[in-house]
Coordinates of N, CA and C in Angstrom, one line a residue:
Chain A
X1098 N 0.8 -1.2 -0.2 CA -0.1 -0.1 0.1 C 0.8 1.3 -0.1
X1099 N 0.6 2.0 -0.9 CA 1.6 3.2 -1.0 C 0.9 4.6 -0.7
X1100 N -0.2 4.7 -0.1 CA -1.2 5.5 0.2 C -0.2 6.2 1.6
X1101 N -1.2 7.1 2.1 CA -0.7 7.9 3.2 C -1.0 7.1 4.2
X1102 N 0.1 6.8 5.4 CA -0.8 6.0 6.7 C -0.3 6.8 7.9
X1103 N -1.1 6.5 8.6 CA -1.1 7.2 10.2 C -1.2 6.2 11.2
X1104 N -0.6 6.6 12.3 CA -0.2 5.8 13.5 C -0.3 6.5 14.6
X1105 N -1.0 6.1 15.9 CA -2.0 5.0 15.9 C -3.4 5.4 15.4
X1106 N -4.4 4.7 14.9 CA -5.6 4.7 14.3 C -6.5 5.4 15.4
X1107 N -6.3 4.8 16.4 CA -7.2 5.3 17.6 C -6.2 5.4 18.8
X1108 N -6.5 6.4 19.5 CA -6.0 6.7 20.9 C -7.0 7.3 21.9
X1109 N -7.0 6.4 23.2 CA -7.6 6.9 24.0 C -6.7 7.5 25.3
X1110 N -6.7 8.5 25.9 CA -5.7 9.1 26.7 C -6.5 10.0 27.8
X1111 N -5.8 10.1 29.0 CA -6.5 10.8 29.9 C -6.2 12.2 29.9
X1112 N -6.9 12.9 30.4 CA -6.6 14.5 30.3 C -5.5 14.8 31.2
X1113 N -4.6 15.6 30.4 CA -3.3 16.1 30.8 C -2.2 15.2 30.4
X1114 N -2.4 14.2 29.7 CA -1.2 13.2 29.1 C -0.9 13.9 27.9
X1115 N 0.1 13.5 27.4 CA 0.7 13.9 26.0 C 0.5 12.9 25.0
X1116 N 0.1 13.1 23.9 CA 0.1 12.2 22.7 C 0.7 12.5 21.3
X1117 N 1.1 11.4 21.1 CA 1.7 11.9 19.5 C 1.4 10.9 18.3
X1118 N 1.1 11.6 17.4 CA 0.5 10.8 16.0 C 1.8 10.9 15.0
X1119 N 1.7 9.8 14.2 CA 2.8 9.8 13.0 C 2.2 9.7 11.8
X1120 N 2.8 10.4 11.0 CA 2.0 10.3 9.4 C 3.3 10.0 8.6
X1121 N 2.9 9.2 7.7 CA 3.8 8.6 6.6 C 3.2 9.0 5.3
X1122 N 3.7 10.0 4.4 CA 3.1 10.4 3.5 C 3.4 9.6 2.2
X1123 N 2.8 9.7 1.1 CA 3.0 8.9 -0.2 C 4.5 9.4 -0.5
X1124 N 5.2 8.4 -1.0 CA 6.7 8.6 -0.8 C 7.3 9.6 -1.5
X1125 N 6.6 10.0 -2.8 CA 7.1 11.1 -3.8 C 6.6 12.3 -3.5
X1126 N 5.7 12.6 -2.4 CA 5.0 13.7 -2.1 C 5.8 14.8 -0.9
X1127 N 6.0 16.0 -1.6 CA 7.0 16.8 -0.6 C 6.2 17.7 0.4
X1128 N 4.9 17.8 -0.1 CA 4.1 18.6 0.8 C 3.2 17.8 1.7
X1129 N 3.0 18.3 2.9 CA 2.3 17.6 3.9 C 1.5 18.4 4.8
X1130 N 0.3 17.8 5.2 CA -0.6 18.6 6.0 C -1.2 18.0 6.9
X1131 N -1.7 18.5 7.9 CA -2.3 18.1 9.2 C -3.7 18.8 9.2
X1132 N -4.6 18.2 9.4 CA -6.0 18.8 9.7 C -6.6 18.1 10.7
X1133 N -7.6 18.8 11.5 CA -8.4 18.3 12.4 C -9.8 18.4 12.2
X1134 N -10.6 17.3 12.6 CA -12.0 17.2 12.1 C -12.8 16.5 13.5
X1135 N -13.8 17.4 13.7 CA -14.8 17.0 15.0 C -16.1 16.5 14.2
X1136 N -16.8 15.8 15.0 CA -18.1 15.2 14.5 C -18.8 16.1 13.9
X1137 N -19.4 15.9 12.8 CA -20.3 16.6 12.2 C -19.6 17.7 11.1
X1138 N -18.3 18.1 11.2 CA -17.6 19.1 10.7 C -17.0 18.6 9.7
X1139 N -16.5 19.7 8.8 CA -15.3 19.5 7.8 C -13.8 19.8 8.4
X1140 N -13.0 19.1 7.6 CA -11.5 19.3 8.1 C -11.3 20.7 8.5
X1141 N -10.4 20.8 9.5 CA -10.1 22.3 9.6 C -8.4 22.4 9.4
X1142 N -8.0 23.3 8.9 CA -6.5 23.2 8.7 C -5.7 23.4 9.9
X1143 N -4.7 22.7 10.1 CA -3.9 22.9 11.4 C -2.4 23.5 11.1
X1144 N -1.7 22.7 9.8 CA -0.5 23.1 9.5 C -0.1 22.4 8.4
X1145 N 1.1 23.2 7.6 CA 1.6 22.7 6.4 C 3.1 22.5 6.2
X1146 N 3.9 21.7 5.8 CA 5.3 21.5 5.4 C 5.3 21.3 4.0
X1147 N 6.7 22.0 3.7 CA 7.0 21.6 2.3 C 8.5 21.2 2.7
X1148 N 8.6 20.1 2.3 CA 10.0 19.1 2.7 C 9.9 19.3 4.3
X1149 N 10.9 19.9 4.9 CA 11.1 19.7 6.3 C 10.7 21.3 6.9
X1150 N 10.2 22.0 6.0 CA 10.0 23.5 6.8 C 8.3 23.5 6.8
X1151 N 8.1 24.0 7.9 CA 6.9 24.1 8.4 C 6.3 25.8 8.0
X1152 N 5.7 25.8 6.8 CA 5.5 26.9 6.2 C 4.0 27.8 6.6
X1153 N 3.2 26.8 7.2 CA 2.1 27.7 7.7 C 1.4 27.0 8.9
X1154 N 1.2 27.8 9.8 CA 0.3 27.2 10.9 C -0.9 28.0 11.5
X1155 N -2.0 27.1 11.5 CA -3.3 27.9 12.0 C -3.2 28.2 13.5
X1156 N -4.1 29.4 13.6 CA -4.3 29.8 14.9 C -4.9 28.8 15.8
X1157 N -5.5 27.7 15.2 CA -6.0 26.4 16.0 C -4.8 25.8 16.9
X1158 N -3.8 26.0 16.0 CA -2.6 25.2 16.7 C -2.0 25.9 18.0
X1159 N -2.5 25.6 19.2 CA -2.1 26.3 20.2 C -0.8 25.9 20.7
X1160 N -0.3 26.3 21.8 CA 1.2 26.4 22.3 C 1.4 24.9 22.7
X1161 N 0.3 24.1 23.0 CA 0.3 22.7 23.3 C 0.2 21.8 22.2
X1162 N 0.4 22.4 20.9 CA 0.5 21.5 19.7 C 1.7 21.6 19.0
X1163 N 2.5 20.7 18.4 CA 3.7 21.0 17.9 C 3.6 19.8 16.8
X1164 N 4.2 20.3 15.6 CA 4.4 19.3 14.6 C 5.6 19.6 13.9
X1165 N 6.3 18.4 13.5 CA 7.6 18.5 12.8 C 7.5 17.5 11.7
X1166 N 8.8 17.6 11.0 CA 8.8 16.9 9.7 C 10.5 16.8 9.4
X1167 N 11.2 16.3 10.4 CA 12.6 16.6 10.6 C 13.5 16.1 9.4
X1168 N 13.1 15.2 8.6 CA 14.0 14.7 7.4 C 13.0 14.9 6.1
X1169 N 12.0 15.6 6.1 CA 11.2 16.0 5.1 C 10.3 14.6 4.7
X1170 N 10.4 13.7 5.4 CA 9.6 12.4 5.2 C 8.3 12.3 6.0
X1171 N 8.2 11.5 7.2 CA 7.2 11.3 7.9 C 7.3 12.4 8.8
X1172 N 5.9 12.9 9.3 CA 5.7 13.9 10.2 C 4.9 13.5 11.7
X1173 N 5.3 14.1 12.7 CA 4.5 14.0 14.0 C 3.9 15.0 14.4
X1174 N 2.8 14.6 14.9 CA 2.0 15.8 15.7 C 1.9 15.6 17.2
X1175 N 2.4 16.3 17.9 CA 2.2 16.2 19.6 C 1.3 17.2 19.9
X1176 N 0.5 16.3 20.7 CA -0.2 17.4 21.8 C 0.0 17.1 23.3
X1177 N 0.4 18.2 23.8 CA 0.8 18.1 25.3 C -0.2 18.5 26.2
X1178 N -0.6 18.0 27.4 CA -1.6 18.3 28.3 C -2.7 18.4 27.7
X1179 N -3.1 17.3 27.1 CA -4.4 17.1 26.6 C -5.5 17.4 27.3
X1180 N -6.5 18.1 26.6 CA -7.7 18.6 27.0 C -8.8 17.8 26.4
X1181 N -10.1 17.8 27.2 CA -11.3 17.1 26.3 C -11.4 17.6 25.1
X1182 N -11.4 19.0 24.8 CA -11.6 19.6 23.8 C -10.9 19.1 22.5
X1183 N -9.7 18.5 22.8 CA -8.7 17.9 21.6 C -9.3 16.8 21.1
X1184 N -10.4 16.2 21.7 CA -11.0 15.0 21.2 C -11.4 15.3 19.6
X1185 N -10.9 14.6 18.7 CA -11.2 14.8 17.3 C -10.6 13.7 16.6
X1186 N -10.7 13.5 15.3 CA -9.8 13.1 14.4 C -8.8 13.7 13.8
X1187 N -7.6 13.3 13.7 CA -6.6 14.0 13.3 C -6.0 13.5 11.8
X1188 N -6.3 14.2 10.9 CA -5.9 13.6 9.4 C -4.9 14.4 8.9
X1189 N -4.1 13.5 8.2 CA -2.8 14.0 7.6 C -2.9 13.7 6.0
X1190 N -2.5 14.6 5.3 CA -2.7 14.5 3.8 C -1.1 15.0 3.1
X1191 N -1.2 14.5 1.9 CA 0.1 14.8 1.3 C -0.2 15.1 -0.3
X1192 N 0.7 15.9 -0.9 CA 0.6 16.1 -2.3 C 1.8 16.3 -3.1
X1193 N 2.0 16.2 -4.2 CA 3.2 16.1 -4.8 C 3.6 17.5 -5.2
X1194 N 2.5 18.3 -5.7 CA 3.0 19.7 -6.0 C 3.5 19.9 -7.4
X1195 N 3.5 18.7 -8.3 CA 4.1 18.7 -9.6 C 2.9 18.3 -10.3
X1196 N 2.6 18.7 -11.7 CA 1.5 18.1 -12.5 C 0.3 18.4 -11.9
X1197 N -0.8 18.1 -13.0 CA -2.4 18.3 -12.5 C -2.6 17.7 -11.4
X1198 N -2.3 16.4 -11.2 CA -2.5 15.8 -10.1 C -1.7 16.4 -8.8
X1199 N -0.8 17.2 -8.9 CA -0.1 17.5 -7.9 C -0.9 18.7 -7.0
X1200 N -1.9 19.1 -7.6 CA -2.9 20.0 -7.1 C -3.8 19.4 -5.9
X1201 N -3.8 18.1 -5.9 CA -4.7 17.2 -5.1 C -3.9 16.8 -3.8
X1202 N -4.7 16.8 -2.7 CA -4.1 16.4 -1.5 C -4.9 14.9 -1.3
X1203 N -3.9 13.9 -0.6 CA -4.5 12.5 -0.6 C -4.5 12.3 0.8
X1204 N -5.4 12.0 1.6 CA -5.4 11.7 3.1 C -5.1 10.2 3.4
X1205 N -4.9 10.1 4.6 CA -4.5 9.0 5.5 C -5.9 8.5 6.1
X1206 N -5.9 7.4 6.8 CA -7.1 6.9 7.3 C -7.5 7.7 8.6
X1207 N -6.7 8.7 9.1 CA -7.1 9.5 10.3 C -6.7 8.9 11.6
X1208 N -6.2 9.6 12.4 CA -6.3 9.0 13.9 C -7.0 9.7 14.8
X1209 N -8.0 8.6 15.5 CA -8.9 9.2 16.6 C -8.4 9.2 17.5
X1210 N -8.6 10.7 18.3 CA -8.1 10.7 19.7 C -9.4 11.2 20.7
X1211 N -9.4 10.4 21.8 CA -10.5 10.5 22.7 C -9.7 10.8 24.1
X1212 N -10.2 12.0 24.5 CA -9.5 12.3 25.8 C -10.8 12.2 27.0
X1213 N -10.3 11.5 27.9 CA -11.1 11.3 29.0 C -11.0 11.8 30.3
Chain B
X277 N -15.8 35.5 6.0 CA -16.9 35.0 5.4 C -16.2 33.5 5.1
X278 N -17.4 32.4 4.9 CA -17.0 31.2 4.6 C -16.5 30.8 3.2
X279 N -15.4 30.4 3.1 CA -14.8 30.1 1.6 C -15.7 28.9 0.9
X280 N -16.1 28.0 1.6 CA -16.9 26.9 0.9 C -18.3 26.9 1.8
X281 N -19.3 26.7 1.1 CA -20.8 26.5 1.7 C -21.3 25.5 1.2
X282 N -21.7 24.4 1.8 CA -22.5 23.4 1.6 C -24.0 23.4 2.2
X283 N -24.9 23.6 1.6 CA -26.3 24.0 2.3 C -27.0 22.7 2.6
X284 N -26.5 21.7 2.2 CA -27.5 20.5 2.2 C -26.9 19.8 3.6
X285 N -27.3 19.6 4.5 CA -26.7 18.8 5.7 C -27.1 17.6 5.4
X286 N -28.1 17.1 4.7 CA -28.4 15.5 4.6 C -29.4 15.7 3.2
X287 N -29.0 14.5 2.6 CA -29.8 14.2 1.2 C -30.1 12.6 1.0
X288 N -31.3 12.3 0.6 CA -31.7 10.9 0.2 C -32.0 10.8 -1.2
X289 N -31.6 9.8 -1.9 CA -31.7 9.5 -3.0 C -31.9 7.9 -3.2
X290 N -32.7 7.6 -4.3 CA -33.1 6.2 -4.3 C -32.0 5.7 -5.3
X291 N -31.6 4.3 -4.8 CA -30.6 3.5 -5.8 C -31.1 3.6 -7.2
X292 N -29.8 4.0 -8.0 CA -29.8 3.8 -9.4 C -30.0 5.4 -10.0
X293 N -30.8 6.1 -9.2 CA -30.9 7.5 -9.5 C -29.8 8.4 -9.6
X294 N -29.8 9.7 -10.2 CA -29.0 10.7 -10.1 C -29.2 11.7 -8.9
X295 N -28.2 12.2 -8.3 CA -28.2 13.2 -7.3 C -27.1 14.3 -7.3
X296 N -27.5 15.5 -7.1 CA -26.6 16.7 -7.1 C -26.3 17.2 -5.7
X297 N -25.1 17.5 -5.4 CA -24.8 17.8 -4.0 C -24.2 19.2 -4.4
X298 N -24.8 20.1 -3.6 CA -24.5 21.6 -4.0 C -23.3 22.2 -3.2
X299 N -22.6 23.0 -3.9 CA -21.7 23.8 -3.2 C -21.2 25.1 -3.8
X300 N -21.0 25.9 -2.9 CA -20.8 27.4 -3.4 C -19.3 27.8 -2.7
X301 N -18.6 28.4 -3.5 CA -17.3 29.1 -2.9 C -17.1 30.6 -3.1
X302 N -16.2 31.1 -2.3 CA -15.8 32.3 -2.4 C -14.5 32.8 -2.2
X303 N -14.0 33.3 -3.5 CA -12.7 33.8 -3.9 C -12.8 34.9 -4.6
X304 N -11.6 35.8 -4.4 CA -11.3 36.7 -5.4 C -10.1 36.4 -6.3
X305 N -9.4 35.2 -6.0 CA -8.5 34.7 -7.0 C -8.9 34.2 -8.4
X306 N -8.2 34.4 -9.3 CA -8.5 33.9 -10.5 C -8.0 32.6 -10.8
X307 N -7.0 32.1 -9.9 CA -6.5 30.5 -10.5 C -7.0 29.8 -9.0
X308 N -7.7 28.8 -9.1 CA -8.2 28.1 -8.0 C -8.4 26.7 -8.5
X309 N -8.4 25.6 -7.4 CA -8.9 24.4 -7.6 C -9.9 24.0 -6.8
X310 N -10.9 23.2 -7.3 CA -12.0 22.8 -6.4 C -12.1 21.2 -6.7
X311 N -12.4 20.7 -5.3 CA -12.1 19.2 -5.1 C -13.6 18.8 -4.4
X312 N -13.8 17.5 -4.5 CA -14.8 16.7 -3.7 C -14.2 15.4 -3.4
X313 N -14.6 15.2 -2.0 CA -14.1 14.0 -1.3 C -15.1 13.4 -0.6
X314 N -15.1 12.1 -0.7 CA -16.1 11.3 0.1 C -15.6 10.7 1.4
X315 N -16.5 10.8 2.4 CA -16.0 10.0 3.6 C -17.1 9.2 4.2
X316 N -16.6 7.9 4.0 CA -17.3 6.8 4.5 C -17.3 7.0 6.2
X317 N -18.4 6.0 6.7 CA -18.2 6.1 8.2 C -17.0 5.5 8.9
X318 N -16.4 4.9 8.2 CA -14.9 4.5 8.7 C -14.1 5.8 8.6
X319 N -14.2 6.7 8.2 CA -13.4 7.8 8.5 C -12.4 8.6 7.5
X320 N -12.3 7.5 6.6 CA -11.0 8.1 5.5 C -11.5 8.9 4.5
X321 N -10.7 10.2 4.1 CA -11.4 10.8 3.1 C -10.8 10.6 1.7
X322 N -11.7 10.1 0.8 CA -11.4 9.6 -0.5 C -11.5 10.7 -1.4
X323 N -10.5 10.8 -2.1 CA -10.5 11.9 -3.4 C -11.6 11.3 -4.6
X324 N -12.4 12.3 -4.9 CA -13.4 12.0 -6.0 C -13.0 12.7 -7.5
X325 N -12.9 14.0 -7.3 CA -12.6 14.6 -8.5 C -12.2 16.1 -8.3
X326 N -11.7 16.6 -9.4 CA -11.0 17.9 -9.3 C -11.4 18.8 -10.5
X327 N -11.6 20.0 -10.4 CA -11.7 21.1 -11.3 C -10.9 22.2 -11.1
X328 N -10.0 22.7 -12.1 CA -9.3 23.8 -12.2 C -10.0 25.1 -12.7
X329 N -9.8 26.0 -12.4 CA -10.6 27.4 -12.4 C -10.5 27.9 -13.9
X330 N -9.5 27.2 -14.5 CA -9.4 27.5 -16.0 C -9.5 26.2 -17.0
X331 N -10.1 25.3 -16.3 CA -10.7 24.0 -17.1 C -11.9 24.6 -17.8
X332 N -12.0 24.5 -19.0 CA -13.2 24.9 -20.0 C -14.2 23.8 -19.8
X333 N -13.9 22.4 -19.5 CA -14.9 21.6 -19.4 C -15.1 21.2 -18.1
X334 N -16.4 20.9 -17.9 CA -16.6 20.1 -16.4 C -15.9 18.9 -16.4
X335 N -15.3 18.7 -14.9 CA -14.6 17.4 -14.9 C -15.6 16.2 -14.8
X336 N -14.9 15.0 -15.2 CA -15.9 13.8 -14.9 C -14.9 12.6 -14.6
X337 N -15.3 11.9 -13.6 CA -14.6 10.7 -13.3 C -15.6 9.5 -13.0
X338 N -15.6 8.7 -14.1 CA -16.6 7.6 -13.8 C -18.1 8.3 -13.5
X339 N -18.7 7.8 -12.4 CA -20.2 8.1 -12.2 C -20.3 9.6 -11.7
X340 N -19.1 10.3 -11.2 CA -19.0 11.7 -10.9 C -18.6 12.7 -11.8
X341 N -19.5 13.7 -11.9 CA -19.2 14.5 -12.7 C -19.3 16.0 -11.8
X342 N -18.5 17.1 -12.1 CA -18.6 18.4 -11.4 C -19.3 19.3 -12.3
X343 N -20.2 19.9 -11.9 CA -21.0 20.8 -12.6 C -20.4 22.3 -12.2
X344 N -19.5 22.9 -12.9 CA -18.7 24.0 -12.3 C -19.4 25.3 -13.4
X345 N -19.9 26.3 -12.4 CA -20.5 27.4 -12.9 C -19.8 28.6 -12.2
X346 N -18.6 29.2 -13.2 CA -17.6 30.0 -12.7 C -18.2 31.3 -12.1
X347 N -19.4 31.9 -13.0 CA -19.8 33.0 -12.7 C -20.7 32.8 -11.6
X348 N -21.2 31.9 -11.2 CA -22.1 31.9 -10.0 C -21.2 31.1 -8.9
X349 N -19.8 30.9 -9.1 CA -19.2 30.5 -8.1 C -19.8 29.0 -7.7
X350 N -20.1 28.2 -8.4 CA -20.7 26.8 -7.6 C -19.8 25.9 -8.4
X351 N -20.0 24.8 -7.6 CA -19.1 23.5 -8.1 C -19.7 22.4 -7.4
X352 N -21.0 22.2 -8.2 CA -21.9 21.2 -7.5 C -21.4 19.6 -8.2
X353 N -21.5 18.6 -7.2 CA -21.0 17.3 -7.7 C -22.5 16.5 -8.1
X354 N -22.4 15.6 -9.1 CA -23.2 15.0 -9.6 C -22.8 13.6 -9.6
X355 N -23.8 12.8 -8.9 CA -23.2 11.3 -8.9 C -24.5 10.5 -9.5
X356 N -24.1 9.9 -10.7 CA -25.2 9.2 -11.5 C -25.5 7.8 -11.1
X357 N -26.4 7.2 -11.5 CA -26.7 5.8 -10.9 C -26.4 5.7 -9.8
X358 N -26.8 6.1 -8.8 CA -26.6 5.8 -7.2 C -26.5 4.4 -6.8
X359 N -25.2 4.1 -6.1 CA -25.2 2.7 -5.6 C -25.2 2.9 -3.9
X360 N -25.6 1.9 -3.5 CA -25.7 1.7 -1.9 C -24.4 2.2 -1.2
X361 N -23.4 1.8 -2.1 CA -22.0 2.2 -1.3 C -21.6 3.6 -1.4
X362 N -22.7 4.4 -1.8 CA -22.4 5.6 -2.4 C -23.0 6.5 -1.1
X363 N -23.4 5.8 -0.1 CA -24.0 6.6 1.1 C -22.6 6.9 2.0
X364 N -22.6 8.2 2.3 CA -21.3 8.7 3.0 C -21.5 10.2 3.1
X365 N -20.6 10.8 3.7 CA -20.4 12.1 3.9 C -19.5 12.7 2.7
X366 N -20.1 13.8 2.2 CA -19.4 14.2 1.0 C -18.8 15.8 1.1
X367 N -17.6 16.0 0.9 CA -17.0 17.5 1.2 C -16.7 17.8 0.2
X368 N -17.0 19.6 -0.2 CA -16.3 20.3 -1.2 C -15.1 21.1 -0.6
X369 N -14.1 21.2 -1.4 CA -13.0 21.9 -0.8 C -12.5 22.7 -1.9
X370 N -11.6 23.6 -1.6 CA -11.0 24.6 -2.7 C -9.7 25.0 -2.2
X371 N -8.7 25.3 -3.2 CA -7.5 25.8 -2.8 C -7.3 26.8 -3.8
X372 N -6.8 27.9 -3.4 CA -6.3 29.2 -4.1 C -5.0 28.8 -4.3
X373 N -4.6 28.7 -5.8 CA -3.2 27.9 -6.2 C -2.1 28.9 -5.8
X374 N -2.0 30.2 -5.3 CA -0.9 30.9 -4.8 C -0.8 30.4 -3.5
X375 N -1.7 29.8 -2.9 CA -1.6 29.3 -1.5 C -1.7 28.1 -1.3
X376 N -1.3 27.5 -0.1 CA -1.3 26.1 0.0 C -2.5 25.4 1.0
X377 N -3.3 26.3 1.5 CA -4.3 25.9 2.6 C -5.5 25.3 1.4
X378 N -6.1 24.3 2.0 CA -7.2 23.7 1.5 C -8.5 24.1 2.3
X379 N -9.6 24.6 1.7 CA -10.7 25.1 2.6 C -11.9 24.0 2.4
X380 N -12.5 23.3 3.5 CA -13.4 22.6 3.3 C -14.8 22.9 3.9
X381 N -16.1 22.6 3.1 CA -17.3 22.9 3.6 C -17.7 21.9 4.8
X382 N -18.9 22.1 5.1 CA -19.4 21.5 6.4 C -19.6 19.9 6.2
X383 N -20.0 19.8 4.6 CA -20.2 18.4 4.4 C -21.8 18.2 4.2
X384 N -22.1 17.2 3.2 CA -23.5 16.7 2.8 C -23.5 15.3 3.3
X385 N -24.4 14.9 4.1 CA -24.5 13.4 4.6 C -25.4 12.6 3.3
X386 N -25.2 11.9 2.4 CA -25.9 11.4 1.4 C -26.3 9.9 2.0
X387 N -27.6 9.8 1.7 CA -28.0 8.2 2.1 C -28.7 7.8 0.9
X388 N -28.3 6.6 0.4 CA -29.1 5.9 -0.9 C -29.9 4.7 -0.2
X389 N -31.1 4.9 -0.6 CA -32.1 4.0 -0.3 C -32.3 2.7 -1.3
X390 N -32.4 1.6 -0.9 CA -32.7 0.7 -2.0 C -34.1 0.5 -2.3

């Protein structure tokens, strides 16, 4: 399978704990996105990487959130001191940026976070 | 202002019939892309179809077509010959091509009845 993969798929954590999600994009894609989706809503943009550079961050990404893409391949999204409001699905997506299909982002299956 | 508006929270369609899901967008850019994604209950977002703002013809992909009306800023998704497996959430999205962010609508839940 050469699609976007995310790990873990599901995470239940206690309030105040830290969690980390990993995303492996499609191998030739140098652009990577993180989105958050709550029930009944569309995905909301969190952050964007081109290669290893984090070029854009949403105001939704509070100080408790940090994302990295150290070698321009996989990315991690860490949430520190989780709160119940962080419960959501965290979606990773990637695109190549070249050719017509480079305009399209392809999503992973998402990581569901439940904070109890 | 909302970049993407989907005004139909839920839609029903009879199996084998066609259905149109509405999407309007807001941008002052000339160069942009419009996308539709399907999200089954399992959660993954599946890319369906893309329309570039300069594309003269409406995009088609199998049973999916995008009814692009630039002057009205609408990009409706048409699904022909609906199947039970088409039951899902459908999201319209846009990216202004000078920028990187994709904007998504709130989605339409489609139920296909046997």
